[in-house]
Tab-separated table of C-alpha atoms in Angstrom:
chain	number	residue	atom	x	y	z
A	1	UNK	CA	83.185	140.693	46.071
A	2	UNK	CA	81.998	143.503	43.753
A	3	UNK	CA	81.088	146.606	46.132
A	4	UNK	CA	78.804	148.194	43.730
A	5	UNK	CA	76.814	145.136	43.427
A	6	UNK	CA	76.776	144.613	47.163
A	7	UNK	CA	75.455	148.218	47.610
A	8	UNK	CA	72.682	147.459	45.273
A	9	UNK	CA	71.443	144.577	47.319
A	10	UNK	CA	71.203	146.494	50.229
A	11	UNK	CA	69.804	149.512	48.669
A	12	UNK	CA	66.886	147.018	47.319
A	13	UNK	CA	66.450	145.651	50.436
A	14	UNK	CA	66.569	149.025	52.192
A	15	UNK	CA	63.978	150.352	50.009
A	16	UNK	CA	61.603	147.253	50.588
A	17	UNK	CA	61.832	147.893	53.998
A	18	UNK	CA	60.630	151.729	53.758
A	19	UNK	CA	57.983	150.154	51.392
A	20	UNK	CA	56.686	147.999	54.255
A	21	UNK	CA	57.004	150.587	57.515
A	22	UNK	CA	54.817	152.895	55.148
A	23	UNK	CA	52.388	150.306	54.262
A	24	UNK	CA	51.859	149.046	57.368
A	25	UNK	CA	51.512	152.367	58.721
A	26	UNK	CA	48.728	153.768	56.101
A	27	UNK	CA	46.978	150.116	57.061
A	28	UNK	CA	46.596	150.810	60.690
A	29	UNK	CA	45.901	154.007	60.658
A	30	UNK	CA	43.302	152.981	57.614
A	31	UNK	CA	44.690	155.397	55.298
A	32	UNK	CA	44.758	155.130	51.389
A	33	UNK	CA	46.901	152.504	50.418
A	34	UNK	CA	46.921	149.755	47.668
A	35	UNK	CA	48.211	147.571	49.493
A	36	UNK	CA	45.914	146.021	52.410
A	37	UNK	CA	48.748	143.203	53.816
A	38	UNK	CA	51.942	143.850	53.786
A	39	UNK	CA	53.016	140.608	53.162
A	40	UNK	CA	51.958	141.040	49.579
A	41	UNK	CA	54.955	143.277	49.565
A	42	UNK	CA	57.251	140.730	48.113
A	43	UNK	CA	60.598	141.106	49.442
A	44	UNK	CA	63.722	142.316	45.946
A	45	UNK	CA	65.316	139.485	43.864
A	46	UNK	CA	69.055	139.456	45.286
A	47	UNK	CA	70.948	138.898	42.315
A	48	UNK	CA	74.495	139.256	43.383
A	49	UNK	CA	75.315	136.046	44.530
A	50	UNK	CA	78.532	136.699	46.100
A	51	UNK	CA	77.224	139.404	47.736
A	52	UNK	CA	77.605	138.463	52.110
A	53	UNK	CA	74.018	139.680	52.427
A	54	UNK	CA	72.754	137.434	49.503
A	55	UNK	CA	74.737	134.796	50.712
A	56	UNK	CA	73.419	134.857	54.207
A	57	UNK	CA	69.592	135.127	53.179
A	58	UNK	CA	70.448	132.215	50.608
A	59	UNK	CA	71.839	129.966	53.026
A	60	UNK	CA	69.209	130.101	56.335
A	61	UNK	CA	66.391	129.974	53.504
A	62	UNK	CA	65.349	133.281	55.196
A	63	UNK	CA	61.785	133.342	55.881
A	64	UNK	CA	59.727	136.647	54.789
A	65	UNK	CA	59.683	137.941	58.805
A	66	UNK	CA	63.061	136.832	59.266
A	67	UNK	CA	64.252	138.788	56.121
A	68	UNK	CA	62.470	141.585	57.343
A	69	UNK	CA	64.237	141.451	61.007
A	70	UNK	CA	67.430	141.339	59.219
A	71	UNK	CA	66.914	144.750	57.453
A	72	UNK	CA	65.108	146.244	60.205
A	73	UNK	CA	68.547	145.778	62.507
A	74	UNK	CA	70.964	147.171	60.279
A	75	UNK	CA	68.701	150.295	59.258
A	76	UNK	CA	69.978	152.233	61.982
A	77	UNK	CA	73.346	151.584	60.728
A	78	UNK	CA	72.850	152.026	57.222
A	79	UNK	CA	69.683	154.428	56.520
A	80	UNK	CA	68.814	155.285	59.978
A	81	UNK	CA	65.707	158.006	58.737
A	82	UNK	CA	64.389	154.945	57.133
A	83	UNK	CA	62.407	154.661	60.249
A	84	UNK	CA	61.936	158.372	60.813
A	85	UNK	CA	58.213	157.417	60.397
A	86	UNK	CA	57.965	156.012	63.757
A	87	UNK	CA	59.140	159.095	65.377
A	88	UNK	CA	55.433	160.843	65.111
A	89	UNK	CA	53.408	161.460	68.369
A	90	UNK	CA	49.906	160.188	69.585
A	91	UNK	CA	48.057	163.639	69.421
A	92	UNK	CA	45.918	162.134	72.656
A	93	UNK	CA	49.153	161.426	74.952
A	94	UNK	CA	51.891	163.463	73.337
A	95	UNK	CA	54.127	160.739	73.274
A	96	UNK	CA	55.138	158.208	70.956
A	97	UNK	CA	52.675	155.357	70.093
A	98	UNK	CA	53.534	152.006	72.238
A	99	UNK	CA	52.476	149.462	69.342
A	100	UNK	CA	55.418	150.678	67.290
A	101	UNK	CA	58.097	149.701	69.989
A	102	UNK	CA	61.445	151.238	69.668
A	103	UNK	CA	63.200	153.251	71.718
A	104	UNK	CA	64.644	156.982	71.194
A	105	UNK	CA	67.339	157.291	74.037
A	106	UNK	CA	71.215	156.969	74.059
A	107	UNK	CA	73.823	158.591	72.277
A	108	UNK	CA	71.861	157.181	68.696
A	109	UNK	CA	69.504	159.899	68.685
A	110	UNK	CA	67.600	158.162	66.184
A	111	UNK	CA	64.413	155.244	66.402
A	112	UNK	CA	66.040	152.284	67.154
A	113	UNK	CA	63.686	149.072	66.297
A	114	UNK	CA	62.948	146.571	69.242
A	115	UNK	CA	60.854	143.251	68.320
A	116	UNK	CA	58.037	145.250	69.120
A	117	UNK	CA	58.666	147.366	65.692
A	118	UNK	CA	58.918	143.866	63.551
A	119	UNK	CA	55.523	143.129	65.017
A	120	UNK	CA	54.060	145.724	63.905
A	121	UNK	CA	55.419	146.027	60.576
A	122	UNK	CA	54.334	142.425	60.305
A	123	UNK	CA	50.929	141.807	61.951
A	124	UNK	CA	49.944	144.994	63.844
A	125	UNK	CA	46.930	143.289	65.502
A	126	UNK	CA	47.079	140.239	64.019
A	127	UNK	CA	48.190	137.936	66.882
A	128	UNK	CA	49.152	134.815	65.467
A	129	UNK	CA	51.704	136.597	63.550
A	130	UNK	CA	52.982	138.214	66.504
A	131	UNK	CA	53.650	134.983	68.371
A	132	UNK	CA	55.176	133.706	65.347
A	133	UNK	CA	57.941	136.149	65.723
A	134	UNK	CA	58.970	134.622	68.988
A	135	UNK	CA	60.581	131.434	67.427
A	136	UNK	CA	63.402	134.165	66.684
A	137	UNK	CA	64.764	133.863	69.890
A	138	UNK	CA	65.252	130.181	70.197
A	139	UNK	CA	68.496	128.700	70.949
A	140	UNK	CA	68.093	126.598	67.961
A	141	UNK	CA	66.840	129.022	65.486
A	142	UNK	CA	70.003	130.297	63.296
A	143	UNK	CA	69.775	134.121	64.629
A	144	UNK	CA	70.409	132.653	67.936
A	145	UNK	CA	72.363	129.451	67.135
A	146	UNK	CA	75.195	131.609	64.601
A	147	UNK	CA	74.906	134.477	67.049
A	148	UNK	CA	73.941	136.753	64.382
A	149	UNK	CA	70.992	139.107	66.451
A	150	UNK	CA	71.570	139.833	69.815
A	151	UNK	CA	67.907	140.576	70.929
A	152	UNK	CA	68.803	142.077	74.521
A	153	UNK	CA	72.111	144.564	73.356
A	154	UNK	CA	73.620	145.858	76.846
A	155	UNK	CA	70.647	145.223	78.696
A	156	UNK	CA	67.681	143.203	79.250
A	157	UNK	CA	64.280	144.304	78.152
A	158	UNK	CA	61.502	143.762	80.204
A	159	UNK	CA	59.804	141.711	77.866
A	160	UNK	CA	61.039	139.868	74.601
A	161	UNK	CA	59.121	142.254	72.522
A	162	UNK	CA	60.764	145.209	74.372
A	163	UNK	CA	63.966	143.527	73.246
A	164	UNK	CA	66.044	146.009	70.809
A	165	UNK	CA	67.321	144.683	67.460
A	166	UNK	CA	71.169	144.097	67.848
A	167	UNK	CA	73.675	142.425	64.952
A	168	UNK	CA	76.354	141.050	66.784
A	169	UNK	CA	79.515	142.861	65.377
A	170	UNK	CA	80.521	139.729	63.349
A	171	UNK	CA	77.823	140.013	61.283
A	172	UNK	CA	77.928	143.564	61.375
A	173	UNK	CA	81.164	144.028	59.627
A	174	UNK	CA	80.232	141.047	57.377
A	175	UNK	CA	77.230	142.058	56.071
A	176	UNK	CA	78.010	145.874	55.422
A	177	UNK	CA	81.452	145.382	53.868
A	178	UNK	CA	82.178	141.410	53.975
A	179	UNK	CA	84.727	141.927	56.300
A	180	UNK	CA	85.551	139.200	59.304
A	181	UNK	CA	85.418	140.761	62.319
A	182	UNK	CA	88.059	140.556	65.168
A	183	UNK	CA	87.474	141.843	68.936
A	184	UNK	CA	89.339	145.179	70.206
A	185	UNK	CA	91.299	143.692	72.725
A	186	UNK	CA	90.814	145.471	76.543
A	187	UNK	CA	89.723	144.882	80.099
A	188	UNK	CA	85.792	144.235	78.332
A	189	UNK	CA	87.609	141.701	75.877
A	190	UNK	CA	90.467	140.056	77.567
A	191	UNK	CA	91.975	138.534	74.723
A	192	UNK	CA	93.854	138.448	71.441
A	193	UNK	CA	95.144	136.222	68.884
A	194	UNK	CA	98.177	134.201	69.282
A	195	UNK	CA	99.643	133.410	66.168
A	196	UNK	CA	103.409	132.478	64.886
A	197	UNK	CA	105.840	133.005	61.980
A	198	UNK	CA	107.703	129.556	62.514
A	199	UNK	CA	106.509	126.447	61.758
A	200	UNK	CA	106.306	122.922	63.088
A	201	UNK	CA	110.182	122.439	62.277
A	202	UNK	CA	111.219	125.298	64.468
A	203	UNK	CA	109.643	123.679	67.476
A	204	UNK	CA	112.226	121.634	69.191
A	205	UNK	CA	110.441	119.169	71.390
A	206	UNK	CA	110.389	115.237	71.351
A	207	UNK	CA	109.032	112.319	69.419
A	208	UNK	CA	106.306	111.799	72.674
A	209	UNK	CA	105.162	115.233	72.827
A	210	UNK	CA	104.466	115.368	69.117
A	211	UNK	CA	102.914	112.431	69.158
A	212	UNK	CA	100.167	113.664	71.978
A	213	UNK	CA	99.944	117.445	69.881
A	214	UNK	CA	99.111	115.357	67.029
A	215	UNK	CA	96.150	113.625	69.236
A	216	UNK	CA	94.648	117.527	69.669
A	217	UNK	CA	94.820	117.761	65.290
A	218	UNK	CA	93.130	114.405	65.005
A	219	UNK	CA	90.343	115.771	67.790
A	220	UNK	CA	90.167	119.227	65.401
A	221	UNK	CA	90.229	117.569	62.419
A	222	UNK	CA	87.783	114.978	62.929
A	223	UNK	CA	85.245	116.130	65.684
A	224	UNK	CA	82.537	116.634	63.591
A	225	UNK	CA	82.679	112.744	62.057
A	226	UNK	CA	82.966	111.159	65.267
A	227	UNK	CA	79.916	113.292	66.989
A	228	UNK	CA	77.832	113.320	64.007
A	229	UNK	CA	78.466	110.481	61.527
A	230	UNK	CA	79.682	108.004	64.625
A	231	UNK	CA	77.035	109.659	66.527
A	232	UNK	CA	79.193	109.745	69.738
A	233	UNK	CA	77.813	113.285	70.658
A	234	UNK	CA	75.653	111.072	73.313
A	235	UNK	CA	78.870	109.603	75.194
A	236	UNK	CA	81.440	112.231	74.902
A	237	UNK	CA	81.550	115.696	75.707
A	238	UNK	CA	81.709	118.092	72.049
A	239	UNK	CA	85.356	120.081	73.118
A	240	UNK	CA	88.798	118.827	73.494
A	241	UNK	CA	90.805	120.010	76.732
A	242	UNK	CA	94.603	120.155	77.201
A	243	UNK	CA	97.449	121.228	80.056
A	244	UNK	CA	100.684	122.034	79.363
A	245	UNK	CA	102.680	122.185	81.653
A	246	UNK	CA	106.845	122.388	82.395
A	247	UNK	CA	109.140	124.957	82.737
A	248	UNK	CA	108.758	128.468	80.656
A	249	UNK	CA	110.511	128.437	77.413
A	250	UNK	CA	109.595	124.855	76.665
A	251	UNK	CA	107.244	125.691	73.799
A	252	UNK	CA	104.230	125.767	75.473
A	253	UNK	CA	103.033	129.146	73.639
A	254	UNK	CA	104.315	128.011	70.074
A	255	UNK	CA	102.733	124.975	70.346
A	256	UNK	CA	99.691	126.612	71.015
A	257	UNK	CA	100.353	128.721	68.019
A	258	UNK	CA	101.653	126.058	65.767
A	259	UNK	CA	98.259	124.253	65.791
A	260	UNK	CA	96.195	127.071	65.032
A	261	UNK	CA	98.408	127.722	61.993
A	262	UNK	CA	98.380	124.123	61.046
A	263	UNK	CA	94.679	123.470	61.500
A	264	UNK	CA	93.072	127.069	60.264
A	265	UNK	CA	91.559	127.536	63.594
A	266	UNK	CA	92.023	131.573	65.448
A	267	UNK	CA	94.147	131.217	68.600
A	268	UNK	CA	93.031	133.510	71.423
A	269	UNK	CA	95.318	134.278	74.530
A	270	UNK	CA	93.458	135.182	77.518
A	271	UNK	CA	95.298	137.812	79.339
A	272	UNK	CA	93.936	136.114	82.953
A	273	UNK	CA	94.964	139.749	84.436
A	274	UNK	CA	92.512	141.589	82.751
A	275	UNK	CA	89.936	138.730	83.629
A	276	UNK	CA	90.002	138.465	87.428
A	277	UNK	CA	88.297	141.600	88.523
A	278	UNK	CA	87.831	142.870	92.146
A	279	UNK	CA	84.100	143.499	91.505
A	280	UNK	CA	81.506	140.596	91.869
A	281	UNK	CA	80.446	139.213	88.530
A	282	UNK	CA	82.465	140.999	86.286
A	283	UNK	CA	85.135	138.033	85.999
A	284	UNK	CA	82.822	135.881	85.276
A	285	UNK	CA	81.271	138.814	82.413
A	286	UNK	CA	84.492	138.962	80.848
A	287	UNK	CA	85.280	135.189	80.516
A	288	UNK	CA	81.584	134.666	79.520
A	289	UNK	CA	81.992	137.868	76.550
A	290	UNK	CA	85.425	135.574	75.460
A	291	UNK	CA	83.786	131.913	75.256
A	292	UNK	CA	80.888	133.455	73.476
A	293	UNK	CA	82.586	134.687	70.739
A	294	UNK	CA	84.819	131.569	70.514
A	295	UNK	CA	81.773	129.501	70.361
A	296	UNK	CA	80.666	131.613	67.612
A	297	UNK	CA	83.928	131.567	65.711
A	298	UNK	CA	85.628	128.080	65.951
A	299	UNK	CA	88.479	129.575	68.313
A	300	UNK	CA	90.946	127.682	70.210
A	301	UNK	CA	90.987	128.992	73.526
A	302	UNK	CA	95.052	129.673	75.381
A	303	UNK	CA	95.221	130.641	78.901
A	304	UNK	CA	98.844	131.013	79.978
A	305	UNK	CA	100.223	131.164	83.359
A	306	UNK	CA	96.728	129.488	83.809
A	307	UNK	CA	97.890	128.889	87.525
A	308	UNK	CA	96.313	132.214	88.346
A	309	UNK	CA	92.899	131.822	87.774
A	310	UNK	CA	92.464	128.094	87.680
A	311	UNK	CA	94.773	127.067	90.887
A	312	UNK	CA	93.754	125.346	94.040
A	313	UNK	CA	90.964	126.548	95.842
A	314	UNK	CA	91.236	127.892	98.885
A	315	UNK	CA	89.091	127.170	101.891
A	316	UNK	CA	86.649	129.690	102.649
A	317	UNK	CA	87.811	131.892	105.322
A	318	UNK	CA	86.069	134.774	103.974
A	319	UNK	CA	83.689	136.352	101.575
A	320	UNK	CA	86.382	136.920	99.459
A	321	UNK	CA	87.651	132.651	99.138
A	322	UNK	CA	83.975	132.357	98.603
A	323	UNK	CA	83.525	134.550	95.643
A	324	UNK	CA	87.225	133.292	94.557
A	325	UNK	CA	85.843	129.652	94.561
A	326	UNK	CA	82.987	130.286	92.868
A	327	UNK	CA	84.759	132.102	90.260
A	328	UNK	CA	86.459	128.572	89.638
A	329	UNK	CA	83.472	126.903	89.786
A	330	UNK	CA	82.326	129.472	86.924
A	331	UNK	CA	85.293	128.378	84.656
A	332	UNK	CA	85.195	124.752	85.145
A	333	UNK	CA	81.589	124.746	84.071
A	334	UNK	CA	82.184	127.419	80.894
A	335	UNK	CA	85.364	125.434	79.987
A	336	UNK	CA	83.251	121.639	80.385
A	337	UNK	CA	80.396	123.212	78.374
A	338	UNK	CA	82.665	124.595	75.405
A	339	UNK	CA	82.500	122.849	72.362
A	340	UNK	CA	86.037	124.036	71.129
A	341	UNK	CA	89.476	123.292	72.388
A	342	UNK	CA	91.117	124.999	75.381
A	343	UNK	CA	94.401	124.516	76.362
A	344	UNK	CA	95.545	125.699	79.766
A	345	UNK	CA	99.635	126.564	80.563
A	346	UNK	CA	100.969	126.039	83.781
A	347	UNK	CA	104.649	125.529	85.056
A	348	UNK	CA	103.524	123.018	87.110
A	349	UNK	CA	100.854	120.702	87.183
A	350	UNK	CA	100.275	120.594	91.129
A	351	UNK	CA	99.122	123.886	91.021
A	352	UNK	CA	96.413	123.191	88.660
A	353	UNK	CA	92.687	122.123	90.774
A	354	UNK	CA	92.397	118.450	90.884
A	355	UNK	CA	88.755	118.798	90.149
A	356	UNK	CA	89.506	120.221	87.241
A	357	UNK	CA	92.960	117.714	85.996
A	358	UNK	CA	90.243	115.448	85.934
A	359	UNK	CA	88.152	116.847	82.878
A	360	UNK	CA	91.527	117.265	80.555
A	361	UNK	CA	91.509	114.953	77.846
A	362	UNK	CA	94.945	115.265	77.479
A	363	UNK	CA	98.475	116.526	79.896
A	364	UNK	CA	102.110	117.341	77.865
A	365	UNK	CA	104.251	117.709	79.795
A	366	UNK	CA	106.653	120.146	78.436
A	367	UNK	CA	110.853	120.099	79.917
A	368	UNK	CA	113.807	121.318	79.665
A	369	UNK	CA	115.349	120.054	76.645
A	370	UNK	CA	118.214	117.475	76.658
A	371	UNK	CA	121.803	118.540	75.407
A	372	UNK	CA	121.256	117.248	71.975
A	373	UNK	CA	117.761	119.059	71.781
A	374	UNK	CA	119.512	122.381	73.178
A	375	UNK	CA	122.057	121.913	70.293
A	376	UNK	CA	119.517	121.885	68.066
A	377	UNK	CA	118.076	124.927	69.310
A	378	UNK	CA	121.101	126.833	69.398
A	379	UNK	CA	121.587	126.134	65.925
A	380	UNK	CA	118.465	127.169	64.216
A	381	UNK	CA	118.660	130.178	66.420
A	382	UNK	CA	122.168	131.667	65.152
A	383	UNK	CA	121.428	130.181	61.657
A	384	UNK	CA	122.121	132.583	58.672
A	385	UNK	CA	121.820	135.084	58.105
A	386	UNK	CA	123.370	135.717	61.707
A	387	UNK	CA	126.696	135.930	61.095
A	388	UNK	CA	129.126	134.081	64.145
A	389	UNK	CA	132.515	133.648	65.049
A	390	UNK	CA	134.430	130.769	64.175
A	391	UNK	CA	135.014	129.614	67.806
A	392	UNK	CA	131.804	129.517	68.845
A	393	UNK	CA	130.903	125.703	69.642
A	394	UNK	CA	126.920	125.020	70.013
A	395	UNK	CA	127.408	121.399	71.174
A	396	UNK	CA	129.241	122.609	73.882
A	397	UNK	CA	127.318	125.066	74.961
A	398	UNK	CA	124.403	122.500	74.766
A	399	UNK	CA	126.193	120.066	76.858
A	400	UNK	CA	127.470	122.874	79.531
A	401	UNK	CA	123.985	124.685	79.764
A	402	UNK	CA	121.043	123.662	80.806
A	403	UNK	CA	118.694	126.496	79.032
A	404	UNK	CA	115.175	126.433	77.640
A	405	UNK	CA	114.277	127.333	74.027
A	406	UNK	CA	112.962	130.719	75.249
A	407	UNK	CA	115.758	131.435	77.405
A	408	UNK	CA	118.434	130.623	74.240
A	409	UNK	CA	116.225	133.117	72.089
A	410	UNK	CA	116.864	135.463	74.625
A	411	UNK	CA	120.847	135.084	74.002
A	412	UNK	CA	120.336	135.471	70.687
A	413	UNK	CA	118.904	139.198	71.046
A	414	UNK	CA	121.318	139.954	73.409
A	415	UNK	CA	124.324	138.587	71.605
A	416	UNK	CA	123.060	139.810	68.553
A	417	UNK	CA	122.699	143.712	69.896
A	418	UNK	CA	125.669	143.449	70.985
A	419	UNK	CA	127.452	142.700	67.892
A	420	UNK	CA	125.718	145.651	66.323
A	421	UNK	CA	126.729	148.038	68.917
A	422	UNK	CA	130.390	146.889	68.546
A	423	UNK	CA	130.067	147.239	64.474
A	424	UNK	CA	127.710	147.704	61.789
A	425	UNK	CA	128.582	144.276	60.155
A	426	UNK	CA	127.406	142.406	63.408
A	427	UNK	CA	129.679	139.413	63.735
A	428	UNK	CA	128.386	137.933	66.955
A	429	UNK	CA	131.683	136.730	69.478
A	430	UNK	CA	131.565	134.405	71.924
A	431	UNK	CA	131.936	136.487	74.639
A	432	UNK	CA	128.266	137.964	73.580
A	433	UNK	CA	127.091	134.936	74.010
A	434	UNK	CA	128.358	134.221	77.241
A	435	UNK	CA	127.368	137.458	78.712
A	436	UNK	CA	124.106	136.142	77.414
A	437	UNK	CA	124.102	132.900	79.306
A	438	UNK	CA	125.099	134.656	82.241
A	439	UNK	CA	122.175	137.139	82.145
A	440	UNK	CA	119.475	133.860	81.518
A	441	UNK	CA	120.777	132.117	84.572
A	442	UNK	CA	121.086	135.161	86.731
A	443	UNK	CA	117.280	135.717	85.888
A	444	UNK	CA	117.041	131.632	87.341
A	445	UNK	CA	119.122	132.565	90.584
A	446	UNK	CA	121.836	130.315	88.778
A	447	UNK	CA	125.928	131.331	88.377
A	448	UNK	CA	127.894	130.388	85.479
């Protein structure tokens, strides 16, 4: 993308929308003007077509009003005394005047356009054009369906006029400097992306459990032919669910991972601690703040040590098992409804809620590996360029321990520092290694 040309665009469209708040203005207030409707205002030529504003006006055919609604919500971020105008007083009440809408409070400082302020712009008392305007909040129109304008912002307006003009931050970022945007990750956003540097060789698992990952790839890969072209979107719900379950260090995570990477689909991790809040409601704000924006961006939802959040429920005692219950009854629905794929982890699969096993399309059971599998793993994790002693014997550590992948990786950074404390050109000994094993199964309650 060419900056300067992307400037331009906006800079034409910026200046057609000072061209219409004027002209509307002198209209109502029956000043001079030559223009008598501002819809004779044509809206610029975009020329740049790689431009991410061009683009998006190009593709959703944008309307005249709906152009105009896209301007008028990123002038406060771009050329907020563009609507300086709007700031003037009714001489008779001393206050702003009510038919241009907006509001003046918060940290902004500035006008900041409601629905109220494309109204006016747009019909002033012409009220067929007004109640054309309300089509823009439809589910299915594409500022609601692409969650591109967020009509309510923090709160909800009294009425839909009243409603300010919000981008969401997706399009935001994308339409001021083409840049995808990713959530700050915190207690309002309780997630981040999962992502690996290995790849679908490094995962040591069997033949089975490929074969059923491979089932969750088919689902991403073709969704879209069997619910539109096969037209099964009437018999089968649109998302793809999955538990994983087994001891930890069984590749639960990387798997995860692995078909993200292998698909082109964002992994998110929920961190369920930052989720579950003691104060009503805002659980279920922070889970709904995380499937929104994976609904909006093709993620693939993770939830490890899922156990916490999505576990048996518990009968209700108190107010407290009440709320907790209901929680779960919050994520069963949210997790049902989502089109995507979510895939739960769990070290056991009894701990999971039976009314919710029974939506999964799909349980992998993850365990231990067998000796020949641990070999395997011991290998690629001491292959070059770790440097090892010569009587260091992976098959028989394979055969005499029974470790997980995760726990083996965890003798590797032990046996490795150790080496390096000992001397610069880091041979790794055996006896690291063992003081290695002996640390994993301590951590188990196990003795060497």
């Amino acid at each position: 993308m060419i900056i300067s040309e992307h400037i331009a665009d906006l800079e034409q469209e910026l200046a057609w929308l000072s061209h219409l708040i004027e002209a509307s203005i002198q209209s109502y207030f029956e000043q001079a003007s030559v223009q008598t409707d501002v819809w004779d205002i044509a809206p610029p030529v975009l020329k740049n077509t790689q431009s991410p504003y061009t683009q998006t006006v190009t593709q959703h055919s944008m309307a005249f009003d709906e152009r105009l609604v896209l301007i008028l919500s990123l002038a406060p971020h771009l050329r907020p005394q563009v609507l300086d105008p709007f700031l003037i007083k009714n001489a008779n009440s001393n206050r702003g005047f009510t038919e241009f809408g907006g509001t003046t409070t918060g940290a902004h400082g500035g006008f900041w356009p409601t629905l109220e302020t494309a109204a006016f712009i747009l019909s002033a008392t012409n009220l067929e054009r007004r109640l054309a305007l309300m089509r823009l909040a439809d589910p299915d129109h594409f500022f609601q369906l692409h969650g591109m304008l967020e009509l309510n912002g923090t709160q909800v307006a009294p009425t839909l006029f009243a409603s300010e003009l919000h981008l969401s931050r997706q399009y935001l970022g994308y339409l001021t400097t083409g840049a995808d945007y990713k959530p700050t990750f915190g207690s309002h956003f309780p997630a981040k992306p999962l992502t690996s540097l290995l790849d679908w060789s490094d995962l040591v698992v069997s033949e089975s459990i490929l074969d059923e990952v491979e089932e969750i790839k088919a689902w991403i890969t073709h969704r879209h032919l069997l619910l539109d072209e096969w037209q099964l979107q009437k018999r089968i719900k649109a998302g793809f669910r999955s538990l994983f379950y087994g001891p930890p260090g069984t590749g639960k995570t990387l798997t995860a991972a692995l078909l993200g990477k292998s698909t082109g689909l964002a992994v998110y991790r929920v961190d369920l601690s930052l989720v579950v809040s003691k104060y009503i409601g805002e659980t279920e704000k922070n889970l709904g703040a995380i499937f929104d924006q994976a609904e909006k961006n093709d993620w693939i939802l993770f939830f490890d040590e899922a156990d916490a959040l999505f576990g048996k429920r518990t009968q209700t005692a108190s107010a407290h098992d009440r709320y907790a219950n209901q929680e779960v009854s919050y994520l069963l629905q949210r997790i049902e409804d989502f089109p995507g794929v979510v895939i739960l982890a769990s070290n056991l699969k009894g701990n999971i809620d039976e009314a919710f096993a029974r939506r999964f399309q799909s349980m992998i059971y993850f365990p231990i590996p067998g000796a020949e599998q641990r070999a395997q793993l011991w290998r690629h994790a001491f292959a070059s360029p770790c440097r090892i002693a010569k009587n260091i014997d992976f098959d028989k550590l394979a055969h005499a321990y029974e470790l997980s992948g995760g726990a083996i990786t965890n003798v590797l950074r032990y046996a490795a520092l150790m080496a390096l404390r000992r001397d610069t050109a880091g041979v790794i000994q055996l006896e690291d290694v063992q003081q290695g094993i002996r640390r994993e199964l301590h951590k188990e309650g196990k003795m060497m």
